DNA sequence: ATAATAGTGTCTCTCAGACACTATTAA
DNA sequence: TTAATAGTGTCTGAGAGACACTATTAT
């Protein structure tokens, strides 16, 4: 802040384009998945027809804050209202958008597959689609979105090692075995049941929600998340590595 | 990205102001300190005369990326070239700058007191000054800079529990006792020598740099940081809380 | 020798992982 | 009773903290 050359506080210099992109993750039959949208196919649009993260320009009239803008995009794209939404970071530069110097602000959200009626609500048919993250990562996405996706997956996998993030991927109430399965899917490795339960219950972010389930074998206790706005941090990571 | 109403790809809508702010931390005699700058005292400038984070508008002609812009600000303010620099986050909204909808991108850097010739090079006399972070936090800074500072201190203290960040606060070569003192200063609590040494040496980010020091008592081994661009993550936090 | 600081060895306690065990439900 | 799943108990090993010990230097 400052650097208004001289004392003429003209703000007439060129301003970058300002956008928000949202990475919406969900657990689907095919594993951890990401919502992508196809860019319009008009030839003088950047990256026509490419898959891209949902997002768009900040609307100076509509959005009160960046976070509001991200929540708006997410609502428009999925109909989901208050999921876990975290700022991932910003990418800005002269060349990332052919239309000019631009900055994008990436947020990532975790929603459960139940709310995200996959191919249905609001978005549906059009040009939105879920992809398993490996498949999404192998595509040549628009702009620098592949790079952003890489950062998001790294962050997500990293945080899953020591936070309760995967709980946000499940519809409530969920059981501990379901939660464990969510962790195992995201991390791609099996975990010990006993240690897992100890950790989750000790962390104190779960509220009992009555017995549930049981359409095969013993029924299980259902749980809800105490505070849906933030994840809990565990004192240690799962595998203290080597 | 998209949302260009209709198919007229006019980019003529209003764009937010885009800035970068840098939080420069250093260890000084008075403890962990932050560099602040006084805003110009012209009455129609926002927050005239207030202390603020060093920063300024992105220069679309000069800066190739956001990170470049942050490095430029840091260089202009301190003369330091390639320190540890990490993106902290972005704050954007309609009301944070009276001049209009604005987004700032905060980076924090750790530099050693030797390079940061405190009150001297480049900046010197003018309107830049180091403050112990508690004092900086108690000031009413310009814009939302107090909030940003709060986030930075939280992040820094948090990461110090499980990373090698404090090493960036020391001039090389440094000794393990010096490094331990840096940790203790930032965290505000004493640490056990034996456990500390085990952890640091096992982490494998230190390179021996020959015996050093010894102007009182036994001389110590000096160390350098292997990779100055990123901190090492330890498998556990220091005090498993509770 | 003494003071001051650097560095090591040893013990203990905590806690995560391993894994076998018990509990509950449907067919 | 069996199969399937939920949930518990016990042991062990790794590793961090506590703390006393040894090592090296200047005076």
Coordinates of C-alpha atoms (C1' of nucleotides) in Angstrom, one line a residue:
Chain A
X1 CA 0.0 0.0 0.0
X2 CA 1.3 3.4 -1.1
X3 CA 3.7 4.0 -4.0
X4 CA 1.4 6.4 -5.6
X5 CA 4.1 8.0 -7.6
X6 CA 4.4 11.6 -6.6
X7 CA 1.6 13.0 -4.6
X8 CA -1.0 12.8 -7.3
X9 CA -3.1 10.0 -6.1
X10 CA -4.3 9.0 -9.5
X11 CA -5.5 5.5 -9.5
X12 CA -5.6 5.5 -13.2
X13 CA -2.9 2.9 -13.8
X14 CA -3.9 -0.4 -15.3
X15 CA -5.5 -2.9 -13.0
X16 CA -5.2 -6.7 -13.2
X17 CA -8.2 -9.0 -13.8
X18 CA -9.4 -10.5 -10.6
X19 CA -11.0 -13.9 -10.5
X20 CA -12.0 -16.7 -8.1
X21 CA -11.8 -20.4 -8.8
X22 CA -13.2 -23.1 -6.7
X23 CA -12.0 -26.7 -6.3
X24 CA -15.0 -28.8 -5.2
X25 CA -14.0 -32.2 -4.0
X26 CA -16.4 -35.0 -3.2
X27 CA -16.3 -38.7 -2.6
X28 CA -18.0 -40.7 -5.3
X29 CA -18.1 -44.3 -6.3
X30 CA -15.0 -43.8 -8.3
X31 CA -13.1 -42.2 -5.4
X32 CA -12.1 -38.7 -4.6
X33 CA -13.5 -36.5 -7.4
X34 CA -13.4 -32.9 -8.6
X35 CA -16.0 -30.9 -10.3
X36 CA -14.9 -29.4 -13.6
X37 CA -16.7 -27.2 -16.1
X38 CA -16.2 -27.0 -19.8
X39 CA -15.3 -23.5 -21.1
X40 CA -17.6 -22.0 -23.7
X41 CA -16.7 -22.9 -27.2
X42 CA -16.5 -19.5 -28.7
X43 CA -13.2 -19.2 -30.6
X44 CA -12.1 -15.8 -29.2
X45 CA -12.7 -16.9 -25.7
X46 CA -9.5 -18.2 -23.9
X47 CA -9.2 -21.9 -23.9
X48 CA -12.5 -22.7 -25.7
X49 CA -13.9 -26.1 -25.0
X50 CA -11.3 -26.9 -22.4
X51 CA -12.1 -28.3 -19.0
X52 CA -11.5 -25.7 -16.2
X53 CA -12.2 -25.1 -12.6
X54 CA -15.5 -23.4 -11.9
X55 CA -15.0 -19.8 -11.2
X56 CA -15.2 -16.3 -12.6
X57 CA -14.6 -12.7 -12.2
X58 CA -15.1 -10.9 -8.9
X59 CA -18.3 -8.9 -9.2
X60 CA -17.5 -5.6 -7.5
X61 CA -21.1 -4.8 -7.1
X62 CA -22.3 -8.2 -5.9
X63 CA -19.5 -9.7 -3.8
X64 CA -18.7 -8.1 -0.5
X65 CA -15.5 -10.1 0.0
X66 CA -13.4 -12.7 -1.8
X67 CA -14.8 -15.4 0.4
X68 CA -18.3 -14.3 -0.5
X69 CA -17.4 -14.5 -4.1
X70 CA -16.1 -18.1 -3.7
X71 CA -19.3 -19.1 -1.8
X72 CA -21.4 -17.6 -4.6
X73 CA -19.6 -19.6 -7.3
X74 CA -20.0 -22.7 -5.3
X75 CA -23.7 -22.1 -4.7
X76 CA -24.2 -21.3 -8.4
X77 CA -22.4 -24.5 -9.4
X78 CA -23.6 -27.0 -6.9
X79 CA -26.4 -25.5 -4.9
X80 CA -24.5 -26.2 -1.7
X81 CA -24.6 -23.4 0.9
X82 CA -22.2 -23.7 3.7
X83 CA -19.6 -26.3 3.2
X84 CA -16.1 -26.4 4.4
X85 CA -14.4 -23.7 2.3
X86 CA -10.7 -22.9 2.6
X87 CA -8.5 -20.5 0.8
X88 CA -5.8 -22.4 -1.1
X89 CA -3.8 -19.5 -2.4
X90 CA -3.4 -17.0 -5.2
X91 CA -1.9 -17.2 -8.6
X92 CA -1.2 -14.0 -10.4
X93 CA 0.9 -13.0 -13.4
X94 CA 1.2 -11.4 -16.7
X95 CA 0.9 -14.5 -18.8
X96 CA -1.6 -16.8 -17.2
X97 CA -4.6 -15.3 -19.0
X98 CA -4.2 -14.2 -22.6
X99 CA -6.6 -11.3 -21.9
X100 CA -4.1 -9.6 -19.6
X101 CA -2.4 -9.6 -16.2
X102 CA -4.7 -11.6 -13.9
X103 CA -4.9 -12.9 -10.4
X104 CA -7.0 -15.8 -9.4
X105 CA -7.9 -16.7 -5.8
X106 CA -8.4 -20.4 -5.4
X107 CA -10.6 -21.9 -2.7
X108 CA -11.2 -25.5 -2.1
X109 CA -14.4 -27.0 -0.7
X110 CA -15.3 -30.4 0.5
X111 CA -18.9 -31.5 0.1
X112 CA -20.6 -34.8 0.6
X113 CA -21.8 -36.8 -2.3
X114 CA -25.4 -36.8 -1.0
X115 CA -25.7 -33.0 -1.2
X116 CA -23.8 -32.9 -4.5
X117 CA -26.4 -34.9 -6.3
X118 CA -23.7 -35.6 -8.8
X119 CA -25.1 -34.9 -12.1
X120 CA -28.2 -33.2 -11.0
X121 CA -29.1 -30.0 -9.2
X122 CA -28.7 -26.7 -10.8
X123 CA -25.7 -27.6 -12.8
X124 CA -26.8 -30.9 -14.1
X125 CA -26.7 -31.6 -17.8
X126 CA -24.8 -28.7 -19.0
X127 CA -21.0 -28.5 -19.1
X128 CA -20.2 -29.5 -15.5
X129 CA -18.9 -33.0 -14.7
X130 CA -17.2 -34.9 -11.9
X131 CA -13.8 -36.5 -12.5
X132 CA -11.7 -38.7 -10.3
X133 CA -8.8 -36.6 -9.3
X134 CA -6.2 -38.6 -11.1
X135 CA -8.2 -38.2 -14.3
X136 CA -8.7 -34.5 -13.7
X137 CA -4.9 -34.2 -13.1
X138 CA -4.1 -35.9 -16.3
X139 CA -6.1 -33.5 -18.4
X140 CA -4.7 -30.3 -19.9
X141 CA -6.9 -27.9 -18.1
X142 CA -7.5 -24.2 -19.0
X143 CA -5.2 -21.5 -17.7
X144 CA -2.9 -22.7 -15.0
X145 CA -5.6 -24.8 -13.5
X146 CA -3.6 -28.0 -13.6
X147 CA -1.0 -26.4 -11.4
X148 CA -3.6 -25.1 -9.0
X149 CA -5.2 -28.6 -8.9
X150 CA -1.8 -30.0 -8.1
X151 CA -1.4 -27.6 -5.2
X152 CA -4.9 -28.4 -4.0
X153 CA -4.3 -32.2 -4.0
X154 CA -1.0 -31.8 -2.2
X155 CA -2.6 -29.7 0.4
X156 CA -5.6 -31.9 0.8
X157 CA -3.5 -35.1 1.1
X158 CA -1.1 -33.3 3.5
X159 CA -3.8 -32.1 5.8
X160 CA -5.7 -35.3 5.8
X161 CA -2.6 -36.8 7.6
X162 CA -3.3 -34.6 10.7
X163 CA -6.8 -33.1 10.5
X164 CA -10.4 -34.2 10.4
X165 CA -10.9 -32.9 6.9
X166 CA -12.3 -36.1 5.4
X167 CA -15.3 -35.9 7.7
X168 CA -16.6 -33.1 5.5
X169 CA -16.8 -35.5 2.6
X170 CA -19.5 -37.6 4.3
X171 CA -23.2 -37.0 4.7
X172 CA -24.3 -36.9 8.3
X173 CA -24.8 -38.9 10.3
X174 CA -21.8 -41.1 9.5
X175 CA -20.2 -44.0 11.3
X176 CA -16.6 -44.5 12.2
X177 CA -16.1 -47.3 9.7
X178 CA -17.4 -44.9 7.0
X179 CA -15.1 -42.2 8.2
X180 CA -12.2 -44.6 8.1
X181 CA -13.0 -45.6 4.6
X182 CA -13.0 -41.9 3.6
X183 CA -9.5 -41.5 5.0
X184 CA -8.4 -44.7 3.3
X185 CA -9.8 -43.5 0.0
X186 CA -8.1 -40.1 0.1
X187 CA -4.8 -41.4 1.3
X188 CA -4.8 -44.6 -0.7
X189 CA -3.7 -46.9 2.1
X190 CA -5.4 -49.0 4.7
X191 CA -5.4 -47.9 8.3
X192 CA -5.6 -49.7 11.6
X193 CA -9.1 -49.7 13.0
X194 CA -8.2 -49.5 16.7
X195 CA -5.7 -46.6 16.3
X196 CA -8.1 -44.8 14.0
X197 CA -11.0 -44.9 16.5
X198 CA -8.9 -43.8 19.4
X199 CA -7.6 -40.8 17.5
X200 CA -11.0 -39.7 16.2
X201 CA -12.8 -40.1 19.5
X202 CA -10.1 -38.4 21.4
X203 CA -10.0 -35.5 19.1
X204 CA -13.4 -34.5 20.4
X205 CA -15.0 -33.2 17.2
X206 CA -17.6 -35.9 16.9
X207 CA -21.1 -35.7 18.4
X208 CA -23.0 -38.9 18.9
X209 CA -26.2 -38.9 16.8
X210 CA -27.8 -42.2 17.8
X211 CA -27.4 -45.7 16.5
X212 CA -27.6 -45.9 12.8
X213 CA -27.3 -48.2 9.9
X214 CA -27.0 -51.9 10.0
X215 CA -28.2 -53.3 6.7
X216 CA -25.5 -56.0 7.0
X217 CA -23.9 -57.0 10.2
X218 CA -23.9 -55.1 13.4
X219 CA -25.3 -51.6 13.5
X220 CA -23.0 -48.7 14.3
X221 CA -23.0 -45.4 16.2
X222 CA -23.7 -42.4 14.0
X223 CA -21.9 -39.2 14.5
X224 CA -22.1 -35.5 13.5
X225 CA -19.4 -32.9 13.2
X226 CA -19.5 -30.4 16.0
X227 CA -18.2 -27.4 14.1
X228 CA -18.7 -27.5 10.4
X229 CA -16.6 -24.4 9.8
X230 CA -13.2 -25.8 10.6
X231 CA -11.3 -29.0 10.8
X232 CA -9.7 -30.3 13.9
X233 CA -5.9 -30.7 14.0
X234 CA -4.4 -33.9 15.6
X235 CA -1.2 -33.6 17.6
X236 CA 0.6 -36.1 15.4
X237 CA 0.5 -37.2 11.8
X238 CA -0.8 -40.7 11.1
X239 CA 2.4 -42.3 9.9
X240 CA 5.3 -40.5 11.6
X241 CA 6.9 -41.4 8.3
X242 CA 10.0 -43.6 8.3
Chain B
X1 CA -13.0 -18.0 -15.2
X2 CA -15.9 -17.3 -17.6
X3 CA -19.1 -15.7 -16.8
X4 CA -18.7 -13.0 -19.4
X5 CA -22.4 -12.2 -19.6
X6 CA -23.7 -13.0 -23.0
X7 CA -21.1 -13.7 -25.7
X8 CA -19.8 -10.2 -25.8
X9 CA -16.5 -10.7 -24.2
X10 CA -16.2 -7.1 -23.0
X11 CA -13.8 -6.8 -20.1
X12 CA -15.0 -3.4 -19.4
X13 CA -16.5 -4.0 -16.0
X14 CA -14.9 -2.4 -13.0
X15 CA -11.7 -4.1 -11.7
X16 CA -10.6 -4.2 -8.1
X17 CA -7.4 -2.6 -6.9
X18 CA -4.7 -5.2 -6.6
X19 CA -1.9 -4.9 -4.0
X20 CA 0.8 -6.9 -2.3
X21 CA 1.9 -6.5 1.3
X22 CA 4.9 -8.1 2.9
X23 CA 5.4 -9.1 6.6
X24 CA 9.1 -9.0 7.2
X25 CA 10.1 -10.7 10.5
X26 CA 13.5 -10.7 12.1
X27 CA 15.0 -11.5 15.4
X28 CA 16.3 -8.4 17.1
X29 CA 17.6 -7.6 20.6
X30 CA 14.0 -7.0 21.6
X31 CA 12.8 -10.3 20.3
X32 CA 10.8 -11.3 17.2
X33 CA 10.2 -8.1 15.3
X34 CA 8.3 -6.8 12.3
X35 CA 9.1 -4.1 9.8
X36 CA 6.4 -1.4 9.5
X37 CA 6.3 1.8 7.4
X38 CA 4.5 5.0 8.1
X39 CA 2.0 6.0 5.5
X40 CA 2.4 9.4 3.8
X41 CA 0.8 12.2 5.7
X42 CA -1.2 13.7 2.9
X43 CA -4.8 14.1 4.1
X44 CA -6.6 12.6 1.1
X45 CA -4.5 9.5 1.3
X46 CA -6.1 6.6 3.1
X47 CA -4.9 6.3 6.7
X48 CA -2.4 9.2 6.6
X49 CA 0.4 8.9 9.1
X50 CA -0.6 5.4 10.2
X51 CA 1.8 2.5 10.5
X52 CA 1.2 -0.1 7.8
X53 CA 2.8 -3.2 6.3
X54 CA 5.2 -2.4 3.5
X55 CA 3.6 -3.1 0.1
X56 CA 1.9 -1.4 -2.8
X57 CA 0.1 -1.8 -6.0
X58 CA 1.0 -4.5 -8.4
X59 CA 2.8 -2.9 -11.4
X60 CA 1.4 -4.6 -14.4
X61 CA 4.3 -3.5 -16.4
X62 CA 7.1 -4.4 -14.0
X63 CA 5.9 -7.5 -12.1
X64 CA 5.7 -10.8 -14.0
X65 CA 4.0 -12.6 -11.1
X66 CA 2.6 -11.9 -7.7
X67 CA 5.6 -13.5 -6.1
X68 CA 7.9 -11.2 -8.1
X69 CA 6.0 -8.3 -6.9
X70 CA 6.4 -9.4 -3.3
X71 CA 10.2 -9.9 -3.8
X72 CA 10.4 -6.5 -5.4
X73 CA 8.7 -4.8 -2.4
X74 CA 11.0 -6.7 0.0
X75 CA 14.1 -5.7 -2.0
X76 CA 13.0 -2.1 -2.1
X77 CA 12.3 -2.0 1.6
X78 CA 15.2 -4.0 3.0
X79 CA 17.8 -4.6 0.3
X80 CA 17.4 -8.3 0.9
X81 CA 17.3 -10.5 -2.2
X82 CA 16.2 -14.1 -1.8
X83 CA 15.0 -14.8 1.7
X84 CA 12.4 -17.3 2.7
X85 CA 9.2 -15.9 1.3
X86 CA 5.8 -17.6 1.7
X87 CA 2.4 -16.6 0.6
X88 CA 0.2 -16.0 3.7
X89 CA -3.1 -15.4 2.0
X90 CA -5.4 -12.9 0.4
X91 CA -7.8 -10.4 1.8
X92 CA -10.3 -8.8 -0.6
X93 CA -13.4 -6.9 -0.2
X94 CA -15.5 -3.8 -0.9
X95 CA -14.7 -1.9 2.3
X96 CA -11.1 -2.6 3.3
X97 CA -9.8 0.3 1.2
X98 CA -11.7 3.6 1.0
X99 CA -10.6 4.0 -2.6
X100 CA -12.6 1.0 -3.7
X101 CA -12.9 -2.8 -3.9
X102 CA -9.4 -4.1 -3.3
X103 CA -7.5 -7.3 -2.9
X104 CA -4.2 -7.6 -1.1
X105 CA -1.9 -10.6 -1.3
X106 CA 0.2 -11.0 1.9
X107 CA 3.6 -12.7 1.9
X108 CA 5.7 -13.2 4.9
X109 CA 9.5 -13.3 4.9
X110 CA 12.0 -14.2 7.5
X111 CA 15.4 -12.5 7.3
X112 CA 18.3 -12.5 9.7
X113 CA 19.2 -9.4 11.7
X114 CA 22.6 -9.2 10.1
X115 CA 21.3 -8.7 6.6
X116 CA 18.5 -6.6 7.9
X117 CA 20.9 -3.9 9.1
X118 CA 18.0 -2.8 11.2
X119 CA 17.8 0.9 10.9
X120 CA 20.2 1.2 8.0
X121 CA 20.3 0.2 4.3
X122 CA 18.1 1.7 1.7
X123 CA 15.2 2.3 4.0
X124 CA 17.0 3.7 6.9
X125 CA 15.9 7.0 8.4
X126 CA 12.7 7.5 6.6
X127 CA 9.5 6.1 7.7
X128 CA 10.4 2.4 8.2
X129 CA 10.9 1.0 11.6
X130 CA 11.2 -2.4 13.4
X131 CA 8.7 -3.2 16.2
X132 CA 8.5 -6.2 18.5
X133 CA 5.5 -8.1 17.3
X134 CA 3.5 -7.5 20.5
X135 CA 3.9 -3.8 20.1
X136 CA 3.1 -4.0 16.4
X137 CA 0.0 -6.0 17.2
X138 CA -1.2 -3.5 19.7
X139 CA -1.1 -0.6 17.2
X140 CA -4.0 0.4 15.1
X141 CA -2.5 -0.3 11.7
X142 CA -3.8 1.0 8.4
X143 CA -6.4 -0.9 6.4
X144 CA -6.9 -4.5 7.7
X145 CA -3.3 -4.9 8.4
X146 CA -3.8 -5.7 12.1
X147 CA -5.9 -8.6 11.1
X148 CA -3.3 -9.8 8.6
X149 CA -0.6 -9.5 11.2
X150 CA -2.6 -11.6 13.5
X151 CA -2.9 -14.3 10.8
X152 CA 0.8 -14.1 10.2
X153 CA 1.8 -14.5 13.8
X154 CA -0.6 -17.4 14.2
X155 CA 0.8 -19.1 11.2
X156 CA 4.4 -18.4 12.1
X157 CA 4.0 -19.7 15.7
X158 CA 2.0 -22.6 14.4
X159 CA 4.6 -23.7 11.9
X160 CA 7.5 -23.2 14.3
X161 CA 6.1 -26.1 16.3
X162 CA 6.8 -28.5 13.4
X163 CA 9.1 -26.9 10.9
X164 CA 12.6 -25.5 10.7
X165 CA 11.4 -21.9 10.0
X166 CA 13.4 -20.2 12.8
X167 CA 16.6 -21.2 11.1
X168 CA 15.8 -18.5 8.5
X169 CA 16.0 -15.9 11.2
X170 CA 19.7 -16.5 11.8
X171 CA 22.8 -15.4 10.0
X172 CA 25.0 -18.3 8.8
X173 CA 26.8 -20.1 10.1
X174 CA 24.8 -20.5 13.3
X175 CA 25.2 -23.0 16.1
X176 CA 22.6 -25.3 17.6
X177 CA 22.4 -23.3 20.8
X178 CA 21.7 -20.2 18.8
X179 CA 19.0 -22.1 16.8
X180 CA 17.5 -23.3 20.1
X181 CA 17.4 -19.7 21.4
X182 CA 15.6 -18.6 18.2
X183 CA 13.0 -21.2 18.8
X184 CA 12.6 -20.3 22.4
X185 CA 12.3 -16.6 21.5
X186 CA 9.6 -17.2 19.0
X187 CA 7.6 -19.7 21.0
X188 CA 8.2 -18.0 24.3
X189 CA 9.0 -21.1 26.2
X190 CA 12.2 -23.0 27.1
X191 CA 13.0 -26.2 25.4
X192 CA 15.1 -29.3 26.3
X193 CA 18.5 -29.2 24.8
X194 CA 18.9 -32.9 24.2
X195 CA 15.5 -33.4 22.5
X196 CA 16.1 -30.3 20.5
X197 CA 19.4 -31.4 19.1
X198 CA 18.2 -34.9 18.3
X199 CA 15.3 -33.4 16.3
X200 CA 17.3 -30.8 14.4
X201 CA 20.1 -33.2 13.5
X202 CA 17.8 -36.0 12.5
X203 CA 15.8 -33.7 10.3
X204 CA 18.7 -33.5 8.0
X205 CA 18.4 -29.9 6.8
X206 CA 21.7 -28.7 8.5
X207 CA 25.1 -28.8 6.8
X208 CA 28.1 -28.6 9.0
X209 CA 30.1 -25.5 8.3
X210 CA 33.2 -26.0 10.5
X211 CA 33.8 -25.1 14.1
X212 CA 32.7 -21.6 15.0
X213 CA 32.4 -19.3 17.8
X214 CA 33.7 -19.7 21.2
X215 CA 34.2 -16.3 22.8
X216 CA 33.1 -17.7 26.1
X217 CA 33.2 -21.3 27.0
X218 CA 33.5 -24.2 24.6
X219 CA 33.3 -23.5 20.9
X220 CA 30.4 -25.0 18.9
X221 CA 29.8 -26.5 15.5
X222 CA 28.5 -24.1 12.9
X223 CA 25.8 -25.0 10.5
X224 CA 24.3 -23.8 7.2
X225 CA 20.8 -24.5 5.8
X226 CA 20.8 -26.9 3.0
X227 CA 18.0 -25.5 1.0
X228 CA 17.1 -21.9 1.7
X229 CA 13.9 -21.9 -0.3
X230 CA 11.8 -24.1 1.9
X231 CA 11.5 -25.2 5.5
X232 CA 11.7 -28.8 6.7
X233 CA 8.7 -30.4 8.3
X234 CA 9.2 -32.5 11.4
X235 CA 7.1 -35.6 11.8
X236 CA 5.7 -34.4 15.2
X237 CA 5.0 -31.1 16.9
X238 CA 7.2 -30.2 19.8
X239 CA 4.8 -30.5 22.6
X240 CA 2.1 -33.0 21.6
X241 CA -0.2 -30.5 23.4
X242 CA -2.2 -31.6 26.4
Chain C
dA1 C1' 41.2 -25.1 39.1
dT2 C1' 36.9 -22.8 37.9
dA3 C1' 33.4 -21.0 35.3
dA4 C1' 30.9 -21.1 31.3
dT5 C1' 29.1 -23.2 27.5
dA6 C1' 28.7 -27.4 24.1
dG7 C1' 27.4 -31.8 23.6
dT8 C1' 26.0 -37.0 25.1
dG9 C1' 23.9 -41.0 27.6
dT10 C1' 20.3 -43.1 29.9
dC11 C1' 15.9 -43.6 31.7
dT12 C1' 11.1 -43.3 31.6
dC13 C1' 6.6 -42.5 30.0
dT14 C1' 3.4 -41.7 26.4
dC15 C1' 1.1 -43.1 22.7
dA16 C1' 0.4 -45.0 18.0
dG17 C1' 0.3 -49.3 15.6
dA18 C1' -0.4 -54.3 15.5
dC19 C1' -3.5 -57.8 16.2
dA20 C1' -6.4 -60.8 18.5
dC21 C1' -10.3 -60.7 20.9
dT22 C1' -15.5 -59.8 22.0
dA23 C1' -20.2 -57.9 20.6
dT24 C1' -24.3 -57.3 17.8
dT25 C1' -27.0 -57.9 13.9
dA26 C1' -29.4 -60.5 9.8
dA27 C1' -30.2 -64.6 7.4
Chain D
dT1 C1' -25.0 -71.2 13.7
dT2 C1' -22.7 -68.7 10.5
dA3 C1' -21.2 -64.6 8.1
dA4 C1' -20.5 -60.0 8.3
dT5 C1' -19.6 -56.0 10.4
dA6 C1' -18.8 -53.0 14.9
dG7 C1' -16.1 -52.2 18.6
dT8 C1' -12.4 -53.3 22.6
dG9 C1' -8.1 -54.9 25.2
dT10 C1' -3.5 -55.8 25.4
dC11 C1' 1.3 -55.7 24.0
dT12 C1' 5.1 -53.7 22.1
dG13 C1' 8.2 -50.5 20.0
dA14 C1' 9.6 -45.9 18.8
dG15 C1' 10.7 -41.7 20.2
dA16 C1' 10.4 -37.3 22.9
dG17 C1' 11.3 -35.2 27.3
dA18 C1' 13.8 -35.1 31.7
dC19 C1' 18.1 -34.7 33.6
dA20 C1' 22.5 -35.9 34.9
dC21 C1' 26.6 -36.6 32.9
dT22 C1' 31.1 -35.6 30.0
dA23 C1' 33.9 -32.4 26.9
dT24 C1' 36.2 -28.2 25.5
dT25 C1' 37.5 -23.6 25.9
dA26 C1' 39.1 -19.0 28.3
dT27 C1' 40.8 -17.0 32.4

